[in-house]
Amino acid sequence: MTLADLPLGPLERAFVASLQRLDPHASEPVLLAAALCCEALSSGDVCLPLGRLAGKRPWPDQDFSLPPLATWRAQLDASSLIGAPGDYAPLILVGERLYLARYQAYEQQLAEQLLARAADAPDVDEAQLSDSLARLFAFNQQSPDWQRLAAAQAVRRRLAVISGGPGTGKTTTVVRLLAALLEQPGGERLAIGLAAPTGKAAARMAEAIRNAKADLPVSDAVKDALPDEARTLHRLLGSRGDSPKVRHDAANPLALDVLVVDEASMVDLALMAKLVAALPPKARLILLGDKDQLAAVEAGAVFAELCEGRGFDAQAAADLQRITGQNVPVETPRSQLGDAVVLLIHSHRFAGDSGIGELARRINGGDAKGTVALLQEGRADLAWNAAPSPTSLIERLEQGYAPYLQAARHGDPEAAFETFNGFRALTAQREGAFGVTGINDALEARFKRRLSVPARERWYPGRAVMVRQNDYALGLFNGDIGLCLKTEQGLRVFFEGDEGYRGFAPARLPSHDSAFAMTVHKSQGSEFAEVLLALPEQPSPLLTRSLFYTGITRAKRKVEIWALPTRLAEAVNTRAERAAGLAERLALPSAQTRATEAVPAAKPDEPKSDQLSLF
């Protein structure tokens, strides 16, 4: 069997063709490794771990096996297309990990710059910091107060990584740590930037900080100095269309002293590497996110890797106790980032008796039996349909959206958004009867019949849409939700904004989809009163622990799960660990590094935005 007979995609075939032009004598095992490396990147892996596939069938339905690891390594080592780090070659081999050269450079550069930033401590007035933290976090009674400790480290370090689940107070922490930073000597001169991966997340972050200002026990000067505008990372860096290059880099750095990035778990390797390279070496970088949430759609799970091996050694614990008055648990770090990483563990949203909170803990713990048992207890905030059918699902969703459709008839945007955010359907994938497309099509057909709207008519009062691309002229961003309502001027699609609701004629909208059902990927960062999470009937690589966790934690009051018991167990038992080497590069030399062979990555269900960056 030759390469031409194998089920390679068009991108992989184009890559192989380009390599054959560079080396017409390249062997098939080398070219196949390159194609698989390209395919792995499209699946979210940063590299191809050779041990995962060596001696196995890469496609189970094809009668073709790869060479044993030693043989394959020898063939790769002998090829002019493959080099070592620092070599000028299309592919780079590091141990048993094969990278496209660009991504090996991204990973190495990011690790080096993060370590340099973490090792360089700024000058801090500890007495002032102690006073600021005591005043700003006086409302917290937890011991230890991880919000206060996270703020202390963000002021004392040039790198801070703050991870926490829903309701753990990441926004509360960041606005107060920024206030503490501004109260430091010279703080009034700091240039502070706020950013997030998406326009929706950036707007939400800015709004949360604006709302939190009023209650801060600080001077008006400090309140005025707090930033209240946020940008997307692509806008911040000055992305140039389809080019992988950006306007701001090490030669043209950002004019910032502090950068806060929210929803950092959604940032892929390439974007994070560009961001850190563009930040001045003396600037502080504060990354906020949830290490257990779904990773970026593109390659890499950077935020989760940064959180590996965290811990406070005895010296760090003593320093923090002196400054904050908190008793800090001592845990020997396994990462060189060590005490730069703080995990917020107290949820203010989910009380101790919360079924959703307990479900999240069991899912993250990989406890499939415990998850099933909990869902069978009949908790008030949990429901489980263990025998779902497409017809019954659509009937349930029609019932769930009935209050919204009733509110939409009156044309009041505020009431419409309040009821629409009270219930939301989430899915694991786009296609199929339990996917976004199938659910939206079936629901809209029912809604149109109920409203006596012709089937061919796209727009009707109550239609919900999600924007698919940024439109800076209109101020609409990928992921924004709009609701179509009847006005005196005809149908208008309303969006929530900083100063109320903005209405647009349907013809003015950028590319969009119906949004009664949305993927869990698209729901990241959003909150709804009640969530119905529908998992597919058939096995799917999308069903992972992180997807399940992310989906159920979008709900504030109640989550309803429609899933067969086998699919539910598969989701809990499947870790979507991505093949990469960042955590190993950051690990302490004495620490036991994680295995280079990672669990096969779950294929994300959203399209890639920059496939040109492969080459």
Coordinates of C-alpha atoms in Angstrom, one line a residue:
M1 CA 0.0 0.0 0.0
T2 CA 1.3 3.5 -1.0
L3 CA 0.7 6.9 0.4
A4 CA -1.7 7.5 -2.5
D5 CA -4.0 4.7 -1.1
L6 CA -4.2 6.1 2.4
P7 CA -7.1 8.2 3.7
L8 CA -5.1 11.5 4.0
G9 CA -6.9 14.8 3.9
P10 CA -6.2 17.5 1.3
L11 CA -4.1 19.6 3.7
E12 CA -1.9 16.5 4.6
R13 CA -1.6 15.7 0.9
A14 CA -0.5 19.2 0.0
F15 CA 2.1 19.1 2.8
V16 CA 3.5 15.8 1.6
A17 CA 3.7 17.2 -2.0
S18 CA 5.7 20.2 -0.8
L19 CA 8.1 17.9 1.1
Q20 CA 8.5 15.7 -2.0
R21 CA 9.5 18.8 -3.9
L22 CA 12.2 19.5 -1.3
D23 CA 13.4 15.9 -1.2
P24 CA 12.3 13.7 -4.2
H25 CA 13.9 10.7 -2.6
A26 CA 12.1 11.0 0.8
S27 CA 11.0 7.6 2.1
E28 CA 7.3 6.8 2.6
P29 CA 7.7 6.3 6.4
V30 CA 9.1 9.8 6.6
L31 CA 6.4 11.4 4.5
L32 CA 3.8 9.5 6.4
A33 CA 5.2 10.8 9.7
A34 CA 4.9 14.3 8.3
A35 CA 1.3 13.7 7.2
L36 CA 0.4 12.3 10.6
C37 CA 2.1 15.2 12.3
C38 CA 0.0 17.6 10.2
E39 CA -3.1 15.7 11.0
A40 CA -2.3 15.6 14.7
L41 CA -2.0 19.4 14.7
S42 CA -5.5 19.7 13.2
S43 CA -6.7 17.5 16.1
G44 CA -5.3 19.8 18.7
D45 CA -2.0 18.1 19.4
V46 CA 1.1 20.2 19.2
C47 CA 3.3 17.3 18.0
L48 CA 3.1 13.7 17.0
P49 CA 4.3 11.3 19.8
L50 CA 5.8 8.5 17.8
G51 CA 5.3 6.0 20.6
R52 CA 1.5 6.4 20.3
L53 CA 1.4 5.0 16.8
A54 CA 4.7 3.1 16.2
G55 CA 4.0 -0.5 15.1
K56 CA 0.2 0.2 15.0
R57 CA -2.4 0.9 12.4
P58 CA -3.0 4.6 12.2
W59 CA -6.3 3.9 10.5
P60 CA -8.0 0.8 11.9
D61 CA -10.0 0.1 8.7
Q62 CA -6.8 0.1 6.6
D63 CA -4.5 -2.9 6.3
F64 CA -1.4 -0.9 7.0
S65 CA 0.9 -0.7 10.0
L66 CA 3.7 1.8 10.9
P67 CA 7.3 0.6 11.5
P68 CA 8.4 -0.3 15.1
L69 CA 9.6 2.7 17.1
A70 CA 13.3 2.1 16.7
T71 CA 13.1 1.5 13.0
W72 CA 10.9 4.6 12.5
R73 CA 13.2 6.8 14.6
A74 CA 16.2 5.6 12.5
Q75 CA 14.4 6.5 9.2
L76 CA 13.5 9.9 10.5
D77 CA 17.0 10.6 11.8
A78 CA 18.4 9.8 8.4
S79 CA 16.1 12.2 6.5
S80 CA 17.1 15.7 5.4
L81 CA 13.5 16.8 6.0
I82 CA 13.8 16.3 9.7
G83 CA 16.2 18.1 12.0
A84 CA 17.0 18.8 15.7
P85 CA 16.0 21.9 17.6
G86 CA 17.8 24.9 16.0
D87 CA 18.2 23.2 12.6
Y88 CA 16.6 24.7 9.4
A89 CA 14.2 21.9 8.5
P90 CA 10.5 21.5 7.9
L91 CA 10.1 19.1 10.8
I92 CA 11.9 18.8 14.1
L93 CA 12.4 15.7 16.2
V94 CA 12.7 16.1 20.0
G95 CA 13.1 12.7 21.7
E96 CA 10.1 10.8 20.5
R97 CA 8.0 13.9 19.6
L98 CA 7.9 15.1 16.0
Y99 CA 6.9 18.7 15.4
L100 CA 6.3 20.9 12.5
A101 CA 9.2 23.4 12.8
R102 CA 7.0 26.4 13.5
Y103 CA 5.3 24.7 16.5
Q104 CA 8.5 23.4 18.0
A105 CA 9.8 27.0 17.9
Y106 CA 6.6 28.3 19.5
E107 CA 6.8 25.8 22.3
Q108 CA 10.5 26.3 23.0
Q109 CA 10.3 30.1 22.8
L110 CA 7.2 30.2 25.1
A111 CA 8.8 28.0 27.7
E112 CA 12.1 30.0 27.8
Q113 CA 10.2 33.3 28.0
L114 CA 7.9 32.2 30.7
L115 CA 10.7 30.8 32.8
A116 CA 12.7 34.1 32.4
R117 CA 9.6 36.1 33.4
A118 CA 8.9 33.9 36.4
A119 CA 12.4 34.1 37.7
D120 CA 12.5 38.0 37.6
A121 CA 10.8 39.4 40.7
P122 CA 9.9 43.1 40.7
D123 CA 10.5 45.5 43.6
V124 CA 7.6 45.4 46.0
D125 CA 6.7 47.5 49.1
E126 CA 5.6 44.5 51.2
A127 CA 4.2 46.7 54.0
Q128 CA 2.0 48.5 51.5
L129 CA 1.0 45.2 49.9
S130 CA 0.1 43.7 53.2
D131 CA -2.1 46.7 54.1
S132 CA -3.8 46.7 50.6
L133 CA -4.5 42.9 50.7
A134 CA -6.0 43.1 54.3
R135 CA -8.3 45.9 53.3
L136 CA -9.3 44.6 49.8
F137 CA -10.0 41.0 50.9
A138 CA -11.4 41.6 54.4
F139 CA -14.7 40.2 53.2
N140 CA -13.2 36.7 52.7
Q141 CA -13.5 34.3 55.7
Q142 CA -12.0 31.2 54.0
S143 CA -8.7 29.9 55.4
P144 CA -6.5 30.0 53.6
D145 CA -7.9 32.8 51.4
W146 CA -6.7 31.7 48.0
Q147 CA -8.0 34.9 46.4
R148 CA -5.7 37.0 48.6
L149 CA -2.8 34.6 48.0
A150 CA -3.3 34.8 44.2
A151 CA -3.4 38.6 44.4
A152 CA -0.2 38.6 46.5
Q153 CA 1.7 36.5 43.9
A154 CA 0.4 38.6 41.0
V155 CA 1.9 41.7 42.6
R156 CA 5.1 40.0 43.7
R157 CA 5.8 38.2 40.4
R158 CA 6.0 39.1 36.7
L159 CA 4.0 36.0 35.9
A160 CA 0.8 34.9 37.7
V161 CA -1.4 32.0 36.6
I162 CA -4.7 31.9 38.4
S163 CA -7.0 29.0 37.8
G164 CA -10.5 28.5 39.2
G165 CA -13.8 26.9 38.4
P166 CA -17.1 28.8 37.9
G167 CA -17.9 31.0 40.9
T168 CA -14.5 30.9 42.5
G169 CA -14.1 34.7 42.1
K170 CA -11.5 35.1 39.4
T171 CA -12.9 38.5 38.4
T172 CA -13.2 39.6 42.0
T173 CA -9.6 38.6 42.5
V174 CA -8.2 40.3 39.5
V175 CA -9.9 43.7 40.1
R176 CA -8.7 43.7 43.6
L177 CA -5.1 42.6 42.8
L178 CA -5.0 45.4 40.2
A179 CA -6.1 47.9 42.9
A180 CA -3.3 46.6 45.2
L181 CA -0.8 47.0 42.3
L182 CA -2.0 50.6 41.7
E183 CA -1.4 51.3 45.4
Q184 CA 2.2 50.3 45.2
P185 CA 4.8 53.1 44.9
G186 CA 4.7 54.4 41.3
G187 CA 1.6 52.4 40.6
E188 CA -0.2 55.4 39.2
R189 CA 2.1 55.3 36.2
L190 CA 1.3 51.7 35.2
A191 CA -0.1 51.0 31.8
I192 CA -2.6 48.2 32.3
G193 CA -4.2 46.2 29.5
L194 CA -7.1 43.8 29.5
A195 CA -7.6 41.1 26.9
A196 CA -9.4 37.9 26.1
P197 CA -9.4 35.4 23.2
T198 CA -12.9 36.4 21.9
G199 CA -14.8 39.7 21.6
K200 CA -17.5 38.3 23.8
A201 CA -15.1 37.3 26.6
A202 CA -13.3 40.7 26.4
A203 CA -16.6 42.6 26.7
R204 CA -17.7 40.5 29.6
M205 CA -14.4 41.0 31.4
A206 CA -14.5 44.8 31.0
E207 CA -18.1 45.0 32.2
A208 CA -17.3 42.9 35.2
I209 CA -14.4 45.1 36.2
R210 CA -16.5 48.3 35.7
N211 CA -19.2 46.9 37.9
A212 CA -16.8 45.8 40.6
K213 CA -15.1 49.3 40.9
A214 CA -17.8 50.9 42.9
D215 CA -17.5 48.6 45.9
L216 CA -13.7 48.8 46.2
P217 CA -12.3 50.2 49.5
V218 CA -9.8 52.4 47.6
S219 CA -9.3 56.0 46.7
D220 CA -11.1 57.6 43.7
A221 CA -7.7 58.0 42.0
V222 CA -7.2 54.2 42.2
K223 CA -10.7 53.5 40.9
D224 CA -10.1 55.9 38.0
A225 CA -6.8 54.2 37.1
L226 CA -8.4 50.8 36.8
P227 CA -8.9 49.9 33.2
D228 CA -12.5 49.4 31.9
E229 CA -11.9 48.5 28.3
A230 CA -10.7 45.1 27.0
R231 CA -9.5 43.9 23.5
T232 CA -9.3 40.6 21.8
L233 CA -5.8 39.1 21.7
H234 CA -5.8 39.3 17.9
R235 CA -6.6 43.1 18.0
L236 CA -4.1 43.6 20.8
L237 CA -1.3 42.0 18.8
G238 CA -2.4 43.5 15.5
S239 CA -3.2 40.3 13.5
R240 CA -2.8 40.6 9.7
G241 CA -5.5 38.6 8.1
D242 CA -4.4 35.1 7.1
S243 CA -0.7 35.7 7.8
P244 CA 0.7 34.1 11.0
K245 CA 2.7 37.3 11.6
V246 CA 1.4 40.1 13.9
R247 CA 2.3 43.8 14.2
H248 CA 3.5 43.6 17.8
D249 CA 6.4 41.3 18.6
A250 CA 9.7 41.4 20.5
A251 CA 11.0 44.1 18.1
N252 CA 7.8 46.1 18.4
P253 CA 6.5 45.3 21.9
L254 CA 3.2 46.3 23.4
A255 CA 3.3 49.5 25.4
L256 CA 2.1 47.8 28.6
D257 CA 3.4 47.3 32.2
V258 CA 0.6 44.8 33.1
L259 CA -1.5 42.6 30.9
V260 CA -4.5 40.6 32.2
V261 CA -5.8 37.8 30.0
D262 CA -9.1 36.2 30.8
E263 CA -10.4 32.8 29.6
A264 CA -6.7 31.9 29.0
S265 CA -7.7 28.2 28.7
M266 CA -9.0 29.1 25.3
V267 CA -5.6 30.4 24.1
D268 CA -3.7 28.1 21.8
L269 CA 0.1 27.6 21.7
A270 CA 0.8 29.8 18.7
L271 CA -1.2 32.7 20.0
M272 CA 0.2 32.4 23.5
A273 CA 3.8 32.3 22.1
K274 CA 3.1 35.5 20.1
L275 CA 1.5 37.2 23.1
V276 CA 4.4 36.5 25.5
A277 CA 7.0 37.5 22.9
A278 CA 5.2 40.9 22.4
L279 CA 5.1 41.7 26.1
P280 CA 8.0 43.8 27.4
P281 CA 10.3 41.6 29.6
K282 CA 9.6 43.7 32.7
A283 CA 5.8 43.7 32.3
R284 CA 3.6 41.6 34.5
L285 CA 1.5 38.9 32.8
I286 CA -1.6 37.6 34.7
L287 CA -3.4 34.7 33.1
L288 CA -7.0 33.8 34.3
G289 CA -8.8 30.6 33.4
D290 CA -10.0 27.2 34.4
K291 CA -7.5 24.3 33.9
D292 CA -10.3 21.8 33.8
Q293 CA -12.3 23.5 31.0
L294 CA -12.0 22.6 27.3
A295 CA -8.8 23.7 25.7
A296 CA -8.4 25.9 22.7
V297 CA -9.9 24.8 19.4
E298 CA -6.4 25.1 17.8
A299 CA -3.3 23.2 18.8
G300 CA -2.3 23.1 22.4
A301 CA -3.6 23.1 26.0
V302 CA -1.2 25.8 27.3
F303 CA -3.1 26.9 30.3
A304 CA -3.6 23.3 31.7
E305 CA 0.1 22.6 31.1
L306 CA 1.1 25.8 33.0
C307 CA -0.9 24.6 36.0
E308 CA 0.9 21.2 36.2
G309 CA 3.3 20.8 39.0
R310 CA 2.2 23.9 41.0
G311 CA 3.0 24.2 44.7
F312 CA 4.5 26.5 47.4
D313 CA 7.8 25.4 48.8
A314 CA 8.7 26.3 52.4
Q315 CA 10.3 29.7 51.5
A316 CA 7.3 30.8 49.4
A317 CA 4.9 29.7 52.1
A318 CA 6.8 31.6 54.7
D319 CA 6.9 34.8 52.5
L320 CA 3.2 34.6 51.8
Q321 CA 2.3 34.1 55.5
R322 CA 4.4 37.1 56.4
I323 CA 2.7 39.3 53.9
T324 CA -0.9 38.0 54.0
G325 CA -1.2 36.4 57.4
Q326 CA -2.5 33.3 55.8
N327 CA -1.3 29.8 56.7
V328 CA -0.2 28.4 53.3
P329 CA 0.1 24.6 52.8
V330 CA 3.6 23.6 51.8
E331 CA 3.8 21.4 48.7
T332 CA 7.0 20.8 46.8
P333 CA 6.5 22.1 43.3
R334 CA 7.4 19.9 40.3
S335 CA 7.4 22.8 37.9
Q336 CA 9.8 25.7 37.6
L337 CA 6.8 28.0 37.6
G338 CA 6.0 26.6 41.0
D339 CA 4.4 29.4 43.2
A340 CA 3.5 31.5 40.1
V341 CA 0.4 29.3 39.8
V342 CA -2.5 29.6 42.3
L343 CA -5.7 27.5 42.3
L344 CA -8.9 29.1 43.6
I345 CA -10.8 26.2 45.2
H346 CA -13.8 27.8 47.0
S347 CA -16.9 28.2 44.8
H348 CA -19.2 31.0 45.8
R349 CA -21.7 29.9 43.2
F350 CA -22.1 26.2 44.2
A351 CA -22.7 25.8 47.9
G352 CA -21.4 22.7 49.8
D353 CA -24.7 20.8 49.2
S354 CA -24.8 21.8 45.5
G355 CA -25.5 18.9 43.2
I356 CA -23.8 20.7 40.3
G357 CA -20.7 21.3 42.3
E358 CA -20.5 17.7 43.5
L359 CA -21.1 16.5 39.9
A360 CA -18.3 18.7 38.7
R361 CA -15.9 17.2 41.3
R362 CA -16.8 13.6 40.4
I363 CA -16.4 14.3 36.7
N364 CA -13.0 15.9 37.2
G365 CA -12.0 13.0 39.4
G366 CA -12.9 10.5 36.7
D367 CA -15.5 8.8 38.9
A368 CA -18.0 7.4 36.4
K369 CA -19.8 5.2 38.9
G370 CA -20.1 8.1 41.4
T371 CA -21.4 10.4 38.6
V372 CA -24.1 7.9 37.7
A373 CA -25.0 7.4 41.4
L374 CA -25.3 11.1 42.0
L375 CA -27.5 11.6 39.0
Q376 CA -29.8 8.9 40.3
E377 CA -30.2 10.6 43.7
G378 CA -32.8 13.0 42.4
R379 CA -31.0 16.2 43.5
A380 CA -33.1 19.3 43.0
D381 CA -30.5 20.9 40.7
L382 CA -29.8 17.8 38.7
A383 CA -31.9 15.8 36.2
W384 CA -30.9 12.9 34.0
N385 CA -32.8 11.3 31.0
A386 CA -31.0 8.0 30.5
A387 CA -33.0 6.9 27.5
P388 CA -33.2 10.0 25.2
S389 CA -34.7 10.0 21.7
P390 CA -34.5 12.8 19.1
T391 CA -38.3 13.4 19.2
S392 CA -38.6 13.6 23.0
L393 CA -35.6 15.9 23.1
I394 CA -37.2 18.4 20.7
E395 CA -40.4 18.2 22.6
R396 CA -38.5 19.0 25.8
L397 CA -36.6 21.9 24.3
E398 CA -39.8 23.3 22.8
Q399 CA -41.2 23.3 26.3
G400 CA -38.0 24.8 27.7
Y401 CA -38.0 27.7 25.2
A402 CA -41.8 28.4 25.6
P403 CA -41.3 31.2 28.2
Y404 CA -38.8 32.9 25.9
L405 CA -41.0 32.7 22.8
Q406 CA -43.8 34.2 24.9
A407 CA -41.6 37.1 26.1
A408 CA -40.3 37.6 22.5
R409 CA -43.9 38.3 21.3
H410 CA -43.9 41.6 23.3
G411 CA -40.8 43.0 21.6
D412 CA -39.1 44.0 24.9
P413 CA -35.3 43.2 24.5
E414 CA -34.7 43.1 28.3
A415 CA -37.4 40.7 29.0
A416 CA -36.5 38.6 26.0
F417 CA -32.8 38.3 27.0
E418 CA -33.7 37.5 30.6
T419 CA -35.9 34.6 29.6
F420 CA -33.6 33.4 26.9
N421 CA -30.6 33.3 29.3
G422 CA -32.8 31.3 31.7
F423 CA -32.6 28.1 29.6
R424 CA -30.1 26.9 27.0
A425 CA -29.5 23.7 25.1
L426 CA -25.8 22.6 24.8
T427 CA -24.4 19.8 22.6
A428 CA -21.1 18.0 22.1
Q429 CA -21.1 18.3 18.3
R430 CA -22.5 20.1 15.3
E431 CA -24.0 17.3 13.2
G432 CA -26.6 14.6 13.9
A433 CA -30.0 14.5 15.6
F434 CA -28.3 15.4 19.0
G435 CA -26.1 18.1 17.4
V436 CA -26.4 21.8 16.9
T437 CA -27.6 21.7 13.3
G438 CA -30.2 18.9 13.9
I439 CA -31.7 20.4 17.0
N440 CA -31.9 24.0 15.6
D441 CA -33.5 22.8 12.3
A442 CA -36.1 20.7 14.1
L443 CA -36.9 23.4 16.7
E444 CA -37.2 26.1 14.2
A445 CA -39.6 24.1 12.1
R446 CA -41.8 23.7 15.1
F447 CA -41.5 27.4 16.1
K448 CA -42.5 28.5 12.5
R449 CA -45.5 26.2 12.5
R450 CA -46.6 27.6 15.9
L451 CA -46.1 31.2 14.7
S452 CA -47.6 30.5 11.2
V453 CA -44.4 31.6 9.5
P454 CA -43.6 30.1 6.1
A455 CA -41.0 27.3 6.2
R456 CA -38.8 29.2 3.7
E457 CA -38.8 32.4 5.8
R458 CA -35.5 32.8 7.7
W459 CA -36.5 35.6 10.0
Y460 CA -39.3 35.6 12.5
P461 CA -40.0 37.1 16.0
G462 CA -38.1 35.1 18.5
R463 CA -35.3 33.7 16.2
A464 CA -32.0 33.5 18.1
V465 CA -28.7 33.8 16.3
M466 CA -25.0 33.6 17.1
V467 CA -22.5 35.7 15.2
R468 CA -19.7 33.6 13.6
Q469 CA -17.2 36.4 12.7
N470 CA -16.0 39.6 14.2
D471 CA -17.4 42.8 12.7
Y472 CA -15.6 45.7 14.4
A473 CA -17.5 48.3 12.5
L474 CA -20.8 47.1 14.0
G475 CA -19.2 46.1 17.3
L476 CA -20.4 42.5 16.9
F477 CA -18.1 39.6 17.7
N478 CA -17.8 35.9 17.1
G479 CA -20.1 34.2 19.7
D480 CA -22.4 37.2 20.3
I481 CA -26.1 36.2 20.7
G482 CA -28.8 38.2 19.0
L483 CA -32.6 38.0 19.3
C484 CA -35.0 38.9 16.5
L485 CA -37.9 41.0 17.8
K486 CA -40.8 42.9 16.1
T487 CA -40.5 46.7 16.3
E488 CA -42.4 49.6 14.7
Q489 CA -39.6 49.6 12.1
G490 CA -40.1 45.9 11.3
L491 CA -37.9 43.0 12.5
R492 CA -34.7 43.9 14.3
V493 CA -32.0 41.7 15.8
F494 CA -31.0 43.0 19.3
F495 CA -27.7 42.4 21.0
E496 CA -26.8 43.2 24.6
G497 CA -24.3 46.1 24.9
D498 CA -22.6 48.2 27.5
E499 CA -25.2 50.9 27.2
G500 CA -28.3 48.8 26.7
Y501 CA -29.6 46.9 23.7
R502 CA -28.7 47.6 20.1
G503 CA -31.0 46.7 17.2
F504 CA -29.9 45.8 13.7
A505 CA -31.7 45.1 10.5
P506 CA -31.3 41.4 9.8
A507 CA -29.6 42.1 6.4
R508 CA -26.8 44.0 8.2
L509 CA -25.6 41.1 10.4
P510 CA -22.3 39.4 9.7
S511 CA -22.2 35.6 9.1
H512 CA -24.4 33.9 11.7
D513 CA -26.2 30.7 12.7
S514 CA -29.4 29.9 14.6
A515 CA -28.6 29.6 18.3
F516 CA -31.3 27.7 20.2
A517 CA -28.7 25.0 20.6
M518 CA -24.9 25.7 20.8
T519 CA -21.8 23.6 21.2
V520 CA -20.2 23.4 24.6
H521 CA -17.1 24.9 22.9
K522 CA -19.1 28.0 22.0
S523 CA -20.6 28.3 25.5
Q524 CA -17.3 28.7 27.3
G525 CA -17.4 31.8 29.5
S526 CA -21.2 32.0 29.4
E527 CA -23.7 31.3 32.2
F528 CA -27.3 30.3 32.1
A529 CA -29.9 29.7 34.8
E530 CA -30.7 26.2 33.5
V531 CA -28.8 24.1 31.0
L532 CA -29.9 21.0 29.0
L533 CA -26.8 19.1 27.9
A534 CA -27.4 16.5 25.1
L535 CA -24.7 14.0 24.4
P536 CA -24.7 12.0 21.1
E537 CA -26.2 8.5 20.9
Q538 CA -23.1 7.1 19.2
P539 CA -19.5 7.0 20.5
S540 CA -17.6 10.1 19.7
P541 CA -14.0 11.4 20.2
L542 CA -15.7 14.7 21.3
L543 CA -17.0 13.1 24.5
T544 CA -14.4 13.9 27.1
R545 CA -14.2 14.8 30.7
S546 CA -13.4 18.4 30.0
L547 CA -16.3 18.8 27.6
F548 CA -18.7 17.2 30.2
Y549 CA -17.4 19.4 33.0
T550 CA -17.5 22.6 30.9
G551 CA -21.1 21.9 29.8
I552 CA -22.6 21.2 33.2
T553 CA -20.8 24.2 34.9
R554 CA -22.5 26.6 32.5
A555 CA -25.6 26.2 34.6
K556 CA -26.2 28.4 37.7
R557 CA -29.3 26.7 39.1
K558 CA -30.0 23.4 37.3
V559 CA -28.5 21.1 34.7
E560 CA -30.4 18.5 32.8
I561 CA -28.4 15.7 31.1
W562 CA -29.8 13.7 28.2
A563 CA -27.3 10.9 27.6
L564 CA -27.2 7.1 27.5
P565 CA -25.4 5.6 30.5
T566 CA -22.6 4.3 28.3
R567 CA -22.0 7.7 26.7
L568 CA -22.0 9.4 30.1
A569 CA -19.4 6.9 31.4
E570 CA -17.3 7.4 28.3
A571 CA -17.2 11.1 28.8
V572 CA -16.2 10.8 32.4
N573 CA -13.5 8.2 31.7
T574 CA -11.9 10.0 28.6
R575 CA -9.3 12.6 29.3
A576 CA -8.6 14.8 26.3
E577 CA -4.9 15.2 27.1
R578 CA -3.1 16.7 24.1
A579 CA 0.3 15.7 22.9
A580 CA 2.7 18.5 23.7
G581 CA 6.0 19.1 25.5
L582 CA 5.5 22.5 27.3
A583 CA 4.9 21.0 30.7
E584 CA 8.0 18.8 30.4
R585 CA 10.1 21.9 29.4
L586 CA 8.8 23.7 32.5
A587 CA 9.3 20.8 34.9
L588 CA 12.0 20.9 37.5
P589 CA 15.0 18.7 36.6
S590 CA 14.5 16.6 39.7
A591 CA 10.8 16.2 39.1
Q592 CA 9.4 13.2 37.3
T593 CA 8.3 14.5 33.9
R594 CA 5.0 13.3 32.5
A595 CA 5.1 10.7 29.8
T596 CA 5.7 11.9 26.3
E597 CA 3.0 9.6 25.0
A598 CA -0.3 11.4 25.6
V599 CA -3.8 10.1 25.4
P600 CA -5.2 10.8 21.8
A601 CA -6.6 14.3 21.7
A602 CA -10.3 14.8 21.3
K603 CA -11.0 16.4 17.9
P604 CA -12.6 19.8 18.4
D605 CA -15.9 20.4 16.6
E606 CA -15.1 24.0 15.5
P607 CA -13.3 24.9 12.3
K608 CA -9.6 26.0 12.4
S609 CA -9.0 29.7 11.8
D610 CA -5.4 29.7 10.6
Q611 CA -4.4 26.5 8.8
L612 CA -1.7 28.5 6.9
S613 CA 0.3 28.5 10.1
L614 CA 1.1 24.9 9.5
F615 CA 3.8 25.8 7.0

